[in-house]
CSV table of C-alpha atoms in Angstrom, one decimal:
chain,number,residue,atom,x,y,z
A,1,MET,CA,11.8,-10.9,-19.8
A,2,PHE,CA,13.0,-10.6,-16.2
A,3,ASN,CA,13.4,-13.0,-13.3
A,4,ILE,CA,10.6,-11.9,-11.0
A,5,LYS,CA,11.2,-14.6,-8.4
A,6,LYS,CA,14.7,-13.4,-7.8
A,7,VAL,CA,13.5,-9.8,-7.4
A,8,LEU,CA,10.8,-10.9,-5.0
A,9,LEU,CA,13.2,-12.8,-2.9
A,10,ALA,CA,15.7,-9.9,-2.8
A,11,SER,CA,12.9,-7.4,-1.9
A,12,LEU,CA,12.0,-9.4,1.2
A,13,PHE,CA,15.5,-9.0,2.7
A,14,LEU,CA,17.0,-5.8,1.3
A,15,PHE,CA,14.6,-3.0,1.9
A,16,PRO,CA,11.7,-3.5,4.1
A,17,ILE,CA,9.8,-0.1,5.9
A,18,ALA,CA,8.9,1.5,9.3
A,19,HIS,CA,6.4,3.0,11.7
A,20,TYR,CA,3.5,5.5,11.4
A,21,GLY,CA,1.3,4.3,14.3
A,22,GLN,CA,-2.1,3.4,12.9
A,23,TYR,CA,-3.9,6.7,12.8
A,24,THR,CA,-1.7,9.6,11.9
A,25,ASP,CA,-2.1,13.4,12.5
A,26,GLN,CA,-2.0,13.8,8.7
A,27,ILE,CA,-3.7,11.7,6.0
A,28,ASN,CA,-1.6,8.7,5.0
A,29,SER,CA,-2.7,7.8,1.4
A,30,ASN,CA,-1.6,5.0,-0.9
A,31,ARG,CA,-1.8,7.4,-3.8
A,32,PRO,CA,-0.3,8.3,-6.2
A,33,GLY,CA,1.6,4.9,-6.3
A,34,GLU,CA,0.0,1.5,-6.7
A,35,SER,CA,1.5,-0.1,-3.6
A,36,MET,CA,-0.4,-0.6,-0.4
A,37,SER,CA,1.0,0.7,2.9
A,38,ALA,CA,1.3,-1.6,5.9
A,39,PHE,CA,-0.7,0.6,8.3
A,40,ALA,CA,-4.4,1.0,8.6
A,41,VAL,CA,-6.2,4.3,8.6
A,42,GLY,CA,-7.4,3.9,12.2
A,43,LYS,CA,-10.6,2.6,13.9
A,44,THR,CA,-13.7,4.5,12.7
A,45,VAL,CA,-11.7,6.5,10.1
A,46,LEU,CA,-13.1,6.7,6.5
A,47,GLN,CA,-10.7,7.4,3.7
A,48,VAL,CA,-11.5,7.9,0.0
A,49,GLU,CA,-8.7,7.9,-2.6
A,50,THR,CA,-9.6,8.6,-6.3
A,51,GLY,CA,-8.2,9.9,-9.5
A,52,VAL,CA,-8.5,10.0,-13.3
A,53,PHE,CA,-5.8,9.1,-15.8
A,54,GLY,CA,-5.1,9.1,-19.5
A,55,ILE,CA,-3.7,6.1,-21.4
A,56,THR,CA,-1.8,5.6,-24.7
A,57,GLU,CA,-0.7,2.2,-26.0
A,58,ASP,CA,1.2,1.0,-29.1
A,59,HIS,CA,1.6,-2.8,-29.9
A,60,SER,CA,4.4,-3.6,-32.4
A,61,LEU,CA,3.2,-7.1,-33.2
A,62,LEU,CA,-0.6,-6.7,-33.2
A,63,ARG,CA,-0.1,-3.4,-35.0
A,64,TYR,CA,-2.5,-1.3,-33.1
A,65,ASN,CA,-2.5,1.9,-31.1
A,66,ALA,CA,-4.9,2.8,-28.4
A,67,ASN,CA,-6.0,5.8,-26.5
A,68,GLY,CA,-8.3,6.2,-23.6
A,69,PHE,CA,-8.9,7.3,-20.0
A,70,GLY,CA,-10.0,5.8,-16.8
A,71,MET,CA,-10.9,6.4,-13.2
A,72,ASP,CA,-9.7,4.6,-10.1
A,73,PHE,CA,-11.6,4.6,-6.7
A,74,GLU,CA,-10.6,3.2,-3.4
A,75,VAL,CA,-12.5,3.3,-0.1
A,76,ARG,CA,-10.7,2.4,3.1
A,77,TYR,CA,-12.4,2.1,6.5
A,78,GLY,CA,-11.0,1.1,9.9
A,79,ALA,CA,-13.2,-1.1,12.0
A,80,PHE,CA,-13.2,-3.4,15.0
A,81,LEU,CA,-9.5,-3.1,15.7
A,82,GLU,CA,-7.0,-0.3,15.3
A,83,ASN,CA,-4.8,-2.3,13.0
A,84,LEU,CA,-7.6,-3.6,10.7
A,85,GLU,CA,-9.0,-1.9,7.7
A,86,PHE,CA,-11.5,-2.9,5.0
A,87,ILE,CA,-10.9,-1.9,1.4
A,88,ALA,CA,-13.0,-1.6,-1.8
A,89,ASP,CA,-10.8,-0.9,-4.8
A,90,ALA,CA,-12.1,-0.4,-8.4
A,91,GLN,CA,-10.8,0.9,-11.7
A,92,TYR,CA,-12.9,1.6,-14.8
A,93,VAL,CA,-11.3,2.1,-18.2
A,94,ILE,CA,-12.6,3.3,-21.6
A,95,GLU,CA,-10.3,2.8,-24.6
A,96,THR,CA,-10.4,2.9,-28.4
A,97,PHE,CA,-8.1,0.5,-30.3
A,98,ASN,CA,-7.1,1.4,-33.8
A,99,TYR,CA,-6.1,-1.6,-36.0
A,100,PRO,CA,-5.0,-1.3,-39.7
A,101,MET,CA,-8.5,-2.5,-40.8
A,102,ASN,CA,-10.6,-2.1,-37.8
A,103,VAL,CA,-11.5,0.1,-34.8
A,104,VAL,CA,-12.5,-1.5,-31.5
A,105,ASP,CA,-13.9,0.2,-28.4
A,106,LYS,CA,-13.5,-1.3,-25.0
A,107,SER,CA,-14.9,-0.2,-21.6
A,108,ASP,CA,-15.3,-2.1,-18.4
A,109,PHE,CA,-13.9,-2.5,-14.9
A,110,LYS,CA,-10.3,-3.5,-15.1
A,111,GLN,CA,-10.2,-4.1,-11.4
A,112,SER,CA,-12.9,-4.7,-8.7
A,113,VAL,CA,-11.5,-5.9,-5.4
A,114,LEU,CA,-13.0,-6.2,-1.9
A,115,GLY,CA,-10.8,-7.2,1.0
A,116,ALA,CA,-9.2,-6.5,4.3
A,117,LYS,CA,-5.7,-5.6,5.6
A,118,TYR,CA,-4.3,-6.5,9.0
A,119,LEU,CA,-1.1,-5.2,10.5
A,120,ILE,CA,0.6,-8.2,12.1
A,121,TYR,CA,3.8,-6.5,13.4
A,122,ASP,CA,4.9,-2.9,14.1
A,123,PRO,CA,8.6,-2.8,15.1
A,124,ASN,CA,8.1,0.6,16.7
A,125,LYS,CA,5.3,-0.3,19.1
A,126,GLY,CA,6.8,0.1,22.5
A,127,TYR,CA,10.2,0.9,21.0
A,128,LYS,CA,12.2,3.9,22.2
A,129,ARG,CA,15.8,4.5,21.2
A,130,GLU,CA,17.7,5.3,24.4
A,131,PRO,CA,20.3,8.2,24.1
A,132,ASN,CA,23.9,7.4,24.9
A,133,ILE,CA,25.1,10.2,27.2
A,134,TYR,CA,28.7,9.1,26.7
A,135,SER,CA,28.9,9.0,22.9
A,136,TRP,CA,27.8,11.7,20.3
A,137,LYS,CA,28.9,9.3,17.6
A,138,LYS,CA,26.6,6.5,18.7
A,139,ASN,CA,23.7,8.9,19.1
A,140,HIS,CA,24.1,10.0,15.5
A,141,SER,CA,25.0,6.6,14.0
A,142,PHE,CA,22.7,4.6,11.7
A,143,ASN,CA,19.8,3.1,13.6
A,144,TRP,CA,19.7,-0.5,12.4
A,145,HIS,CA,16.3,-0.9,14.0
A,146,GLN,CA,15.0,0.9,11.0
A,147,LEU,CA,15.7,-2.2,8.8
A,148,ILE,CA,13.0,-4.2,10.7
A,149,PRO,CA,9.8,-3.8,8.7
A,150,ALA,CA,6.3,-3.4,9.7
A,151,VAL,CA,4.4,-6.4,8.4
A,152,ALA,CA,0.8,-6.6,7.2
A,153,VAL,CA,-1.2,-9.1,5.2
A,154,PHE,CA,-4.1,-8.5,2.8
A,155,GLY,CA,-6.8,-10.9,1.7
A,156,GLY,CA,-9.6,-10.3,-0.7
A,157,ALA,CA,-11.4,-11.3,-3.8
A,158,ASN,CA,-11.6,-10.0,-7.5
A,159,PHE,CA,-15.1,-9.6,-8.8
A,160,THR,CA,-15.2,-9.8,-12.6
A,161,PRO,CA,-18.4,-9.4,-14.6
A,162,ALA,CA,-19.2,-11.6,-17.6
A,163,ASP,CA,-17.9,-10.5,-21.1
A,164,ASN,CA,-15.2,-8.3,-19.6
A,165,PRO,CA,-12.8,-7.4,-22.4
A,166,TYR,CA,-9.9,-7.0,-19.9
A,167,TYR,CA,-10.4,-10.5,-18.4
A,168,PHE,CA,-9.1,-13.8,-19.9
A,169,THR,CA,-12.4,-15.6,-20.0
A,170,PRO,CA,-15.9,-14.4,-21.0
A,171,GLU,CA,-17.5,-15.9,-17.8
A,172,SER,CA,-18.1,-13.9,-14.7
A,173,SER,CA,-15.6,-14.8,-12.0
A,174,ILE,CA,-14.7,-14.4,-8.3
A,175,SER,CA,-11.1,-15.2,-7.5
A,176,PRO,CA,-8.9,-14.7,-4.4
A,177,LYS,CA,-6.2,-12.1,-4.0
A,178,ALA,CA,-3.5,-12.1,-1.3
A,179,ALA,CA,-0.6,-9.8,-0.5
A,180,LEU,CA,2.3,-9.5,1.9
A,181,ILE,CA,3.1,-5.9,2.8
A,182,LEU,CA,6.4,-4.6,4.3
A,183,GLN,CA,7.1,-1.0,5.3
A,184,ASN,CA,10.2,0.8,6.6
A,185,HIS,CA,10.9,4.4,7.7
A,186,LEU,CA,14.5,5.3,6.9
A,187,GLY,CA,17.0,8.0,7.9
A,188,ASP,CA,15.3,10.8,9.7
A,189,GLY,CA,11.9,9.3,9.0
A,190,SER,CA,11.2,11.3,5.8
A,191,TRP,CA,12.1,8.3,3.6
A,192,VAL,CA,9.5,5.5,3.4
A,193,PHE,CA,10.1,2.2,1.5
A,194,VAL,CA,7.2,-0.1,0.8
A,195,THR,CA,7.3,-3.6,-0.5
A,196,ASN,CA,4.2,-5.5,-1.8
A,197,VAL,CA,4.3,-9.1,-2.9
A,198,ILE,CA,1.0,-10.1,-4.5
A,199,TYR,CA,-0.5,-13.4,-5.6
A,200,ASN,CA,-3.6,-12.6,-7.7
A,201,TYR,CA,-6.4,-14.5,-9.5
A,202,ILE,CA,-5.7,-17.5,-7.3
A,203,GLY,CA,-7.3,-20.7,-8.6
A,204,THR,CA,-7.9,-19.5,-12.1
A,205,ASP,CA,-6.2,-20.6,-15.3
A,206,TYR,CA,-3.9,-17.5,-15.2
A,207,PRO,CA,-2.8,-16.7,-11.7
A,208,SER,CA,-0.3,-13.9,-11.4
A,209,LEU,CA,2.6,-13.2,-9.1
A,210,SER,CA,3.8,-9.6,-8.8
A,211,TYR,CA,5.8,-7.2,-6.7
A,212,ILE,CA,5.7,-3.4,-6.1
A,213,LEU,CA,8.6,-1.5,-4.6
A,214,THR,CA,7.8,2.2,-3.7
A,215,LEU,CA,10.3,4.7,-2.3
A,216,THR,CA,8.7,8.0,-1.0
A,217,LYS,CA,10.6,11.1,0.2
A,218,GLY,CA,8.9,13.8,2.2
A,219,PHE,CA,10.6,17.2,1.5
A,220,ASN,CA,8.6,19.3,4.0
A,221,LYS,CA,5.2,19.3,5.7
A,222,ASN,CA,3.4,19.7,2.4
A,223,TRP,CA,5.4,18.1,-0.5
A,224,SER,CA,6.4,14.5,-1.1
A,225,ALA,CA,7.6,12.6,-4.2
A,226,PHE,CA,7.9,8.9,-5.0
A,227,ILE,CA,9.4,6.5,-7.5
A,228,GLU,CA,8.1,3.0,-8.0
A,229,ASN,CA,8.8,-0.3,-9.8
A,230,GLN,CA,6.2,-3.0,-10.5
A,231,GLY,CA,6.8,-6.4,-11.9
A,232,ILE,CA,4.0,-8.7,-13.1
A,233,ASP,CA,4.5,-12.4,-14.1
A,234,SER,CA,1.6,-14.4,-15.6
A,235,ASP,CA,0.9,-16.6,-18.6
A,236,PHE,CA,-1.8,-14.1,-19.5
A,237,TYR,CA,0.1,-10.8,-19.0
A,238,SER,CA,3.7,-10.0,-17.9
A,239,ASP,CA,5.3,-6.6,-17.6
A,240,ALA,CA,7.7,-4.3,-15.8
A,241,ILE,CA,6.5,-0.8,-15.0
A,242,VAL,CA,8.1,2.3,-13.5
A,243,ARG,CA,6.2,5.2,-12.0
A,244,GLY,CA,7.0,8.6,-10.5
A,245,GLY,CA,5.0,11.5,-9.1
A,246,ALA,CA,4.4,13.9,-6.3
A,247,ALA,CA,1.7,14.7,-3.7
A,248,TYR,CA,0.7,18.0,-2.0
A,249,LEU,CA,-0.9,18.1,1.4
A,250,ILE,CA,-3.6,20.8,1.4
A,251,ASN,CA,-4.6,20.2,5.0
A,252,LYS,CA,-4.4,17.3,7.4
A,253,ASN,CA,-7.3,15.4,5.8
A,254,LEU,CA,-6.9,16.4,2.1
A,255,GLN,CA,-4.1,15.6,-0.4
A,256,VAL,CA,-3.8,16.0,-4.2
A,257,ASP,CA,-1.3,14.2,-6.4
A,258,ALA,CA,0.0,13.7,-9.9
A,259,SER,CA,1.9,10.8,-11.5
A,260,ILE,CA,3.2,9.2,-14.7
A,261,SER,CA,3.8,5.6,-15.6
A,262,THR,CA,5.5,3.7,-18.4
A,263,ASN,CA,6.8,0.2,-19.1
A,264,PHE,CA,9.8,-1.5,-20.7
A,265,LYS,CA,8.4,-3.4,-23.7
A,266,ASP,CA,6.6,-2.8,-27.0
A,267,THR,CA,3.9,-5.5,-26.8
A,268,PRO,CA,2.4,-3.1,-25.9
A,269,SER,CA,4.3,0.0,-24.9
A,270,MET,CA,2.2,2.0,-22.5
A,271,LEU,CA,2.2,5.5,-21.1
A,272,TYR,CA,-0.2,6.6,-18.2
A,273,GLY,CA,-0.6,10.0,-16.7
A,274,GLY,CA,-3.0,11.0,-14.0
A,275,VAL,CA,-4.1,13.2,-11.2
A,276,GLY,CA,-6.0,12.4,-8.0
A,277,VAL,CA,-7.2,13.4,-4.6
A,278,SER,CA,-7.3,11.7,-1.2
A,279,TRP,CA,-9.8,12.7,1.6
A,280,ARG,CA,-10.2,11.5,5.1
A,281,TYR,CA,-13.0,11.7,7.7
A,282,ASP,CA,-11.8,11.2,11.2
A,283,GLY,CA,-14.5,12.9,13.2
A,284,SER,CA,-15.4,9.8,15.2
A,285,TYR,CA,-11.8,8.7,15.9
A,286,LYS,CA,-10.7,8.3,19.5
A,287,GLU,CA,-7.0,8.4,20.0
A,288,VAL,CA,-5.2,5.1,20.9
A,289,ARG,CA,-2.0,5.6,22.8
A,290,LEU,CA,0.8,3.0,22.2
A,291,LEU,CA,2.6,2.2,25.5
A,292,THR,CA,6.3,1.6,25.7
A,293,LYS,CA,7.4,-1.8,27.1
A,294,GLU,CA,8.1,-0.2,30.5
A,295,GLU,CA,4.6,1.4,30.6
A,296,GLU,CA,3.0,-2.0,29.6
A,297,THR,CA,5.0,-3.7,32.4
A,298,ALA,CA,4.0,-1.1,35.0
A,299,LYS,CA,0.3,-1.3,33.9
A,300,LYS,CA,0.3,-5.1,34.3
A,301,MET,CA,1.9,-4.8,37.7
A,302,ALA,CA,-0.6,-2.2,38.8
A,303,LYS,CA,-3.5,-4.4,37.6
A,304,LYS,CA,-2.1,-7.4,39.4
A,305,THR,CA,-1.6,-5.4,42.6
A,306,ASN,CA,-5.2,-4.0,42.4
A,307,THR,CA,-6.5,-7.6,41.9
A,308,GLN,CA,-4.6,-8.8,44.9
A,309,ASN,CA,-5.9,-5.9,47.1
A,310,GLU,CA,-9.5,-6.6,46.0
A,311,PHE,CA,-9.1,-10.2,46.9
A,312,LYS,CA,-7.7,-9.4,50.4
A,313,SER,CA,-10.5,-6.9,51.0
A,314,SER,CA,-13.1,-9.6,50.1
A,315,LYS,CA,-11.6,-11.9,52.7
A,316,LYS,CA,-12.0,-9.5,55.5
C-alpha cells in the first residue's frame, strides 16, 4: 500500500523538532494528536490528558459497517530527573458491527501501555544565538540550528487481557513497545514538528512498525492547530491515517481540544471525531534553570577554585 520504510528513513533526516526546556510556563500536551513530544512534563509535575471520540467504519470486502465510541486516558508524571517521565496510556472502545446476517458487539481496551520516556539530547541546552552587530541580514537569516532535533526514547509494555477482540490472539499478553522521538521548533518558534518512529508488539507473531509526523502551529497565546500523518505496517493491520484539529488554552494548566481522523483505504474506511481536555498539576515543581555553556564553565572554575582554597586552608 505504501513503502513505510522509505518514509521512516526520510523522516529521520528531513524534518526533526526543537526546544521547550522540560517544564514550560504553559501546559505542553500531546493532545489532540497521537504523537509523543520529546520533552518531559518536569520533575514532580502530574499531567492528565483524556478525551472521548466517535467512530464509524465501513469494510468493502467483509461487507460490514460499524459505529461506536471510545475514551482515551493518559497520565504523565515526571520523577527522579527533569528529563524523565513515566506514562500510563489506555484506550477503551465500544462498537457495534452490522453484517448482512449478523450483529456483533465489541468492547475492550484497544490499548493499555505503561512505560517511560527519557530526553537524551536537547539542542538548545546551553545554546544562545549571538547577534551579529555588523549584519542585519545575518541576524534575520534562517537559523540552521533549528534543524537539529531534540531526541528522546520511549520504552514500555503493552498489557492485553485475554479474549480481547482487538488483539490477534485470545490469550492475555505482555509485549514490549519502543519509540524514537524527534522534535524541532521552526521559524519564530510557533511551528513545532514531531517525528515518532515506533516498534510495537515486539516478540509477538505480529510486530508492527509505524511512524507519526505531526506539524503544529501556534497562532497566538491561546490557539494552536495541527496536521498529522500516521503510517502503520504489520501483517495483522496496516494503514495510513491523516488527522487535523485545534487546541485552546484556557489557562496555563488547562487545555481543551478537538480533532478528526480518516484513512486512505476501504478495508475498512474509518472516520474518527473527538474532543478532549488536558490538565496539569505543578504545585510541587521547583524551577530548574538551564545554564549556558559559558555559565557552566564559570561554575566549574568557581568550584575548582573553592576546592583549591579549602585544600590550602586545611594545610595551614
